[in-house]
Short mmCIF file of C-alpha atoms in Angstrom, two decimals:
data_model
loop_
_atom_site.label_atom_id
_atom_site.label_comp_id
_atom_site.label_asym_id
_atom_site.label_seq_id
_atom_site.Cartn_x
_atom_site.Cartn_y
_atom_site.Cartn_z
CA SER A 1 0.00 0.00 0.00
CA LEU A 2 0.95 3.63 -0.39
CA LEU A 3 0.01 6.43 2.02
CA ALA A 4 1.41 9.86 1.16
CA ALA A 5 0.78 13.55 1.75
CA GLY A 6 2.52 16.68 0.55
CA GLY A 7 2.29 19.94 -1.31
CA MET A 8 2.60 18.13 -4.64
CA ILE A 9 2.74 14.41 -5.37
CA VAL A 10 3.84 12.90 -8.69
CA PHE A 11 3.20 9.15 -8.82
CA ASN A 12 4.83 7.06 -11.56
CA GLY A 13 5.29 3.70 -9.86
CA GLN A 14 3.40 0.48 -9.35
CA ILE A 15 1.58 -0.47 -6.15
CA GLY A 16 0.05 -3.86 -5.53
CA ASP A 17 -2.50 -2.66 -2.96
CA LYS A 18 -4.48 0.45 -2.00
CA VAL A 19 -3.27 4.02 -2.57
CA TRP A 20 -4.20 7.11 -0.51
CA LEU A 21 -2.85 10.47 -1.67
CA THR A 22 -3.54 13.88 -0.13
CA ALA A 23 -1.88 17.01 -1.48
CA GLY A 24 -2.36 20.43 -2.99
CA ARG A 25 -1.79 18.88 -6.41
CA VAL A 26 -1.55 15.23 -7.54
CA ARG A 27 -0.24 13.94 -10.87
CA PHE A 28 -1.01 10.23 -11.24
CA ASN A 29 0.70 8.26 -14.00
CA GLY A 30 1.31 4.83 -12.47
CA GLN A 31 -0.40 1.54 -11.74
CA ALA A 32 -2.39 0.37 -8.72
CA ASP A 33 -3.96 -3.05 -8.31
CA ASP A 34 -6.52 -1.92 -5.71
CA ASP A 35 -8.62 1.15 -4.87
CA VAL A 36 -7.06 4.59 -5.28
CA SER A 37 -8.22 7.55 -3.17
CA ILE A 38 -6.98 11.03 -4.07
CA LYS A 39 -7.78 14.23 -2.18
CA ALA A 40 -6.26 17.31 -3.74
CA GLY A 41 -6.98 20.81 -4.93
CA SER A 42 -5.87 19.81 -8.44
CA ILE A 43 -5.78 16.28 -9.88
CA ASP A 44 -4.26 15.07 -13.18
CA ILE A 45 -4.70 11.46 -14.32
CA TYR A 46 -2.17 10.77 -17.09
CA PRO A 47 -2.33 8.35 -20.08
CA ASP A 48 -0.18 5.57 -18.58
CA THR A 49 -2.45 5.26 -15.55
CA ILE A 50 -3.77 1.75 -14.83
CA ILE A 51 -6.09 1.30 -11.86
CA ASN A 52 -7.45 -2.23 -11.49
CA ALA A 53 -10.14 -1.16 -9.01
CA ASN A 54 -12.08 1.97 -8.04
CA LEU A 55 -10.91 5.58 -8.20
CA ASP A 56 -12.23 7.98 -5.55
CA LEU A 57 -11.53 11.68 -6.22
CA THR A 58 -12.08 14.61 -3.85
CA TYR A 59 -10.98 17.86 -5.42
CA GLY A 60 -11.16 21.62 -5.46
CA GLN A 61 -10.84 22.01 -9.24
CA PRO A 62 -12.37 19.51 -11.70
CA PRO A 63 -9.85 16.70 -12.32
CA ALA A 64 -8.19 16.22 -15.71
CA ILE A 65 -8.56 12.51 -16.57
CA ASN A 66 -6.90 11.42 -19.80
CA SER A 67 -9.16 9.35 -22.04
CA ILE A 68 -6.46 6.69 -22.51
CA ALA A 69 -6.12 6.08 -18.75
CA GLN A 70 -7.40 2.62 -17.76
CA ILE A 71 -9.71 2.62 -14.74
CA LEU A 72 -11.35 -0.79 -14.44
CA GLY A 73 -13.59 0.03 -11.46
CA LYS A 74 -15.90 2.93 -10.72
CA THR A 75 -14.76 6.54 -10.60
CA SER A 76 -16.45 8.67 -7.95
CA HIS A 77 -16.25 12.47 -7.84
CA GLN A 78 -16.61 14.65 -4.76
CA PRO A 79 -16.21 18.31 -5.77
CA LYS A 80 -15.44 19.73 -2.34
CA PRO A 81 -12.72 22.19 -1.36
CA LEU A 82 -10.02 20.63 0.77
CA ALA A 83 -10.65 21.96 4.24
CA PRO A 84 -8.12 21.21 7.01
CA HIS A 85 -10.23 18.38 8.43
CA TYR A 86 -9.60 16.35 5.26
CA TYR A 87 -5.93 16.20 6.17
CA LEU A 88 -6.33 15.33 9.84
CA PRO A 89 -6.99 11.56 9.50
CA LEU A 90 -3.99 11.16 7.20
CA VAL A 91 -1.76 13.30 9.40
CA LYS A 92 -2.80 11.24 12.44
CA LYS A 93 -1.99 7.99 10.65
CA ILE A 94 1.42 9.21 9.51
CA THR A 95 2.18 10.58 12.99
CA ALA A 96 1.16 7.29 14.63
CA LEU A 97 3.33 5.27 12.23
CA PHE A 98 6.26 7.61 12.86
CA ILE A 99 5.91 7.32 16.64
CA ILE A 100 5.62 3.52 16.49
CA GLU A 101 8.71 3.31 14.27
CA LYS A 102 10.75 5.52 16.63
CA ILE A 103 9.65 3.63 19.75
CA THR A 104 10.43 0.28 18.11
CA GLN A 105 13.87 1.50 17.03
CA LEU A 106 14.52 2.87 20.52
CA VAL A 107 13.57 -0.41 22.22
CA ILE A 108 15.74 -2.45 19.84
CA GLU A 109 18.74 -0.17 20.40
CA ILE A 110 18.27 -0.29 24.18
CA LEU A 111 18.23 -4.10 24.10
CA ILE A 112 21.34 -4.19 21.89
CA GLY A 113 23.11 -1.74 24.19
CA TRP A 114 22.19 -3.67 27.33
CA LEU A 115 23.43 -6.88 25.71
CA LEU A 116 26.77 -5.27 24.83
CA ILE A 117 27.10 -3.81 28.34
CA GLY A 118 26.46 -7.23 29.82
CA LEU A 119 29.03 -8.90 27.56
CA LEU A 120 31.66 -6.16 27.39
CA SER A 121 31.35 -4.25 30.65
CA LYS A 122 35.11 -4.34 31.38
CA PRO A 123 36.31 -2.81 28.07
CA ILE A 124 33.37 -0.38 27.93
CA LYS A 125 34.07 1.23 31.33
CA PRO A 126 37.52 2.61 30.30
CA LEU A 127 35.91 4.05 27.13
CA VAL A 128 33.41 6.04 29.19
CA ASN A 129 36.11 7.33 31.54
CA LEU A 130 38.40 8.17 28.60
CA CYS A 131 35.73 10.29 26.94
CA LEU A 132 34.81 12.09 30.17
CA LYS A 133 38.48 12.94 30.75
CA GLN A 134 39.44 13.91 27.16
CA PRO A 135 36.31 15.18 25.35
CA GLY A 136 38.25 17.68 23.22
CA ASP A 137 40.73 15.09 21.97
CA ALA A 138 37.87 12.67 21.32
CA ILE A 139 36.01 15.18 19.13
CA GLY A 140 39.18 15.92 17.14
CA TRP A 141 39.98 12.27 16.53
CA GLY A 142 36.34 11.63 15.75
CA PHE A 143 36.39 14.23 12.97
CA LEU A 144 39.54 12.69 11.50
CA SER A 145 38.02 9.20 11.58
CA LEU A 146 34.73 10.40 10.10
CA THR A 147 36.44 11.99 7.11
CA LEU A 148 39.58 9.90 6.50
CA ILE A 149 38.23 6.34 6.83
CA PRO A 150 35.77 6.57 3.88
CA VAL A 151 38.45 8.28 1.77
CA LEU A 152 40.82 5.43 2.57
CA ALA A 153 38.16 2.87 1.66
CA ILE A 154 37.51 4.60 -1.68
CA LEU A 155 41.24 4.59 -2.46
CA PHE A 156 41.35 0.86 -1.77
CA ILE A 157 38.43 0.27 -4.15
CA ILE A 158 39.90 2.50 -6.88
CA SER A 159 43.10 0.46 -6.81
CA LEU A 160 41.00 -2.59 -7.88
CA ILE A 161 43.39 -4.94 -6.07
CA GLY A 162 42.21 -3.54 -2.75
CA ILE A 163 38.47 -3.86 -3.45
CA PRO A 164 37.91 -6.52 -0.72
CA LEU A 165 39.86 -4.39 1.75
CA GLY A 166 37.84 -1.32 0.75
CA ILE A 167 34.55 -3.16 1.31
CA VAL A 168 35.74 -4.38 4.71
CA THR A 169 36.81 -0.83 5.59
CA PHE A 170 33.35 0.50 4.73
CA MET A 171 31.76 -2.24 6.85
CA ILE A 172 34.02 -1.35 9.80
CA TYR A 173 33.18 2.31 9.25
CA GLY A 174 29.43 1.64 9.38
CA PHE A 175 29.78 -0.52 12.49
CA SER A 176 31.94 2.16 14.12
CA LEU A 177 29.26 4.82 13.55
CA PHE A 178 26.59 2.59 15.11
CA ALA A 179 28.92 1.74 18.02
CA ALA A 180 29.67 5.46 18.47
CA HIS A 181 25.92 6.14 18.61
CA LEU A 182 25.47 3.58 21.39
CA LEU A 183 28.65 4.58 23.22
CA VAL A 184 27.86 8.27 23.32
CA SER A 185 24.40 7.45 24.70
CA LEU A 186 26.09 5.63 27.59
CA ILE A 187 28.57 8.47 28.06
CA LEU A 188 25.81 11.11 28.11
CA GLY A 189 23.72 9.10 30.56
CA SER A 190 26.72 8.47 32.81
CA ARG A 191 27.54 12.18 32.83
CA LEU A 192 23.98 13.21 33.67
CA LEU A 193 23.68 10.59 36.45
CA ASN A 194 27.22 11.35 37.66
CA ASP A 195 28.02 7.65 37.31
CA ALA A 196 31.78 7.77 36.71
CA ALA A 197 32.09 4.60 38.82
CA PHE A 198 29.93 2.75 36.26
CA LYS A 199 27.49 1.47 38.89
CA LYS A 200 24.32 2.16 36.88
CA PRO A 201 25.34 1.51 33.26
CA TYR A 202 21.97 0.12 32.13
CA LEU A 203 20.03 3.11 33.44
CA SER A 204 22.66 5.53 32.15
CA PHE A 205 22.54 4.01 28.68
CA ALA A 206 18.73 4.05 28.49
CA LEU A 207 18.57 7.67 29.66
CA GLY A 208 21.27 8.80 27.25
CA LEU A 209 19.71 6.99 24.30
CA VAL A 210 16.28 8.52 24.97
CA ILE A 211 17.85 11.99 25.06
CA ILE A 212 19.83 11.34 21.87
CA THR A 213 16.67 10.10 20.11
CA LEU A 214 14.69 13.18 21.16
CA LEU A 215 17.58 15.41 20.16
CA LYS A 216 17.52 14.05 16.61
CA LEU A 217 13.90 15.18 16.27
CA ILE A 218 14.91 18.84 16.62
CA PRO A 219 15.67 20.36 13.19
CA VAL A 220 19.15 21.78 12.52
CA ILE A 221 20.23 22.46 16.13
CA GLY A 222 19.36 18.93 17.26
CA TRP A 223 21.19 17.32 14.35
CA LEU A 224 24.21 19.59 14.87
CA ALA A 225 24.38 18.53 18.51
CA TYR A 226 23.95 14.89 17.48
CA PHE A 227 26.80 15.28 14.96
CA ILE A 228 29.09 16.52 17.75
CA PHE A 229 28.02 13.61 19.95
CA ILE A 230 28.84 11.14 17.15
CA LEU A 231 32.28 12.75 16.79
CA LEU A 232 32.70 12.32 20.54
CA GLY A 233 31.82 8.62 20.45
CA LEU A 234 33.78 7.86 17.28
CA GLY A 235 36.81 9.74 18.60
CA THR A 236 36.70 7.82 21.87
CA LEU A 237 36.78 4.54 19.96
CA THR A 238 39.68 5.84 17.84
CA LEU A 239 41.65 7.00 20.88
CA GLN A 240 41.18 3.63 22.57
CA THR A 241 42.22 1.78 19.40
CA LYS A 242 45.32 3.97 19.11
CA THR A 243 46.18 3.25 22.76
CA LEU A 244 45.82 -0.52 22.22
CA ILE A 245 48.01 -0.44 19.09
CA LEU A 246 50.73 1.54 20.89
CA GLY A 247 50.55 -0.92 23.80
CA LEU A 248 51.04 -3.87 21.46
CA LYS A 249 54.04 -2.17 19.81
CA ARG A 250 55.69 -1.57 23.18
CA ARG A 251 55.23 -5.22 24.15
CA HIS A 252 56.91 -6.39 20.95
CA GLU A 253 59.78 -3.97 21.47
#
């Protein structure tokens, strides 16, 4: 099914189920195998349109339906201006779906984070303390990692011989960003709960992740703050990796 709303919708695809479109203007030139409902100030039904069921139109201006368009069911016309209450049911549905998606994502990430804390509590604790002690260094290293790692992966791929290494580098990069997202949630929660001793990691992580999720919903400012947080988490991972590599070198020497 397709459920969409906007200022202007141009539909050229193929949907195997029902279609609901609400907009200021709709241009329909695709295929639907079930009922199509369109509510718009202006509606254009183009020649390539194939609707294998009914077409329900609510419009402000009379719709322009091309004679070649194939509508196998009934076409109903409701010449009514689009008042705000026409949009409310669709807006409510979209809002409900958005909230459910965000809550589901939040729950999954909390469970993943709790699992990692349970399995890797010893290596995670130094990461939290490292970030709290060196936030400036972490942000700097995070910016370097964010920009240099994908460039390095692209260079590997361009060389052809290094394509497998480039793909692995991209995979590590993606995992590192997700790990940074989870880590910075734990760091933020630990800072807010003043849990430097790491006595309440599960609560700290859940609190931090909720705040990070809400922060991402704020346009511009929220995403800028989230970007800095990701740099903080990614830089902490980079600093710890650098420390481990230097430790291994010293042992071999």
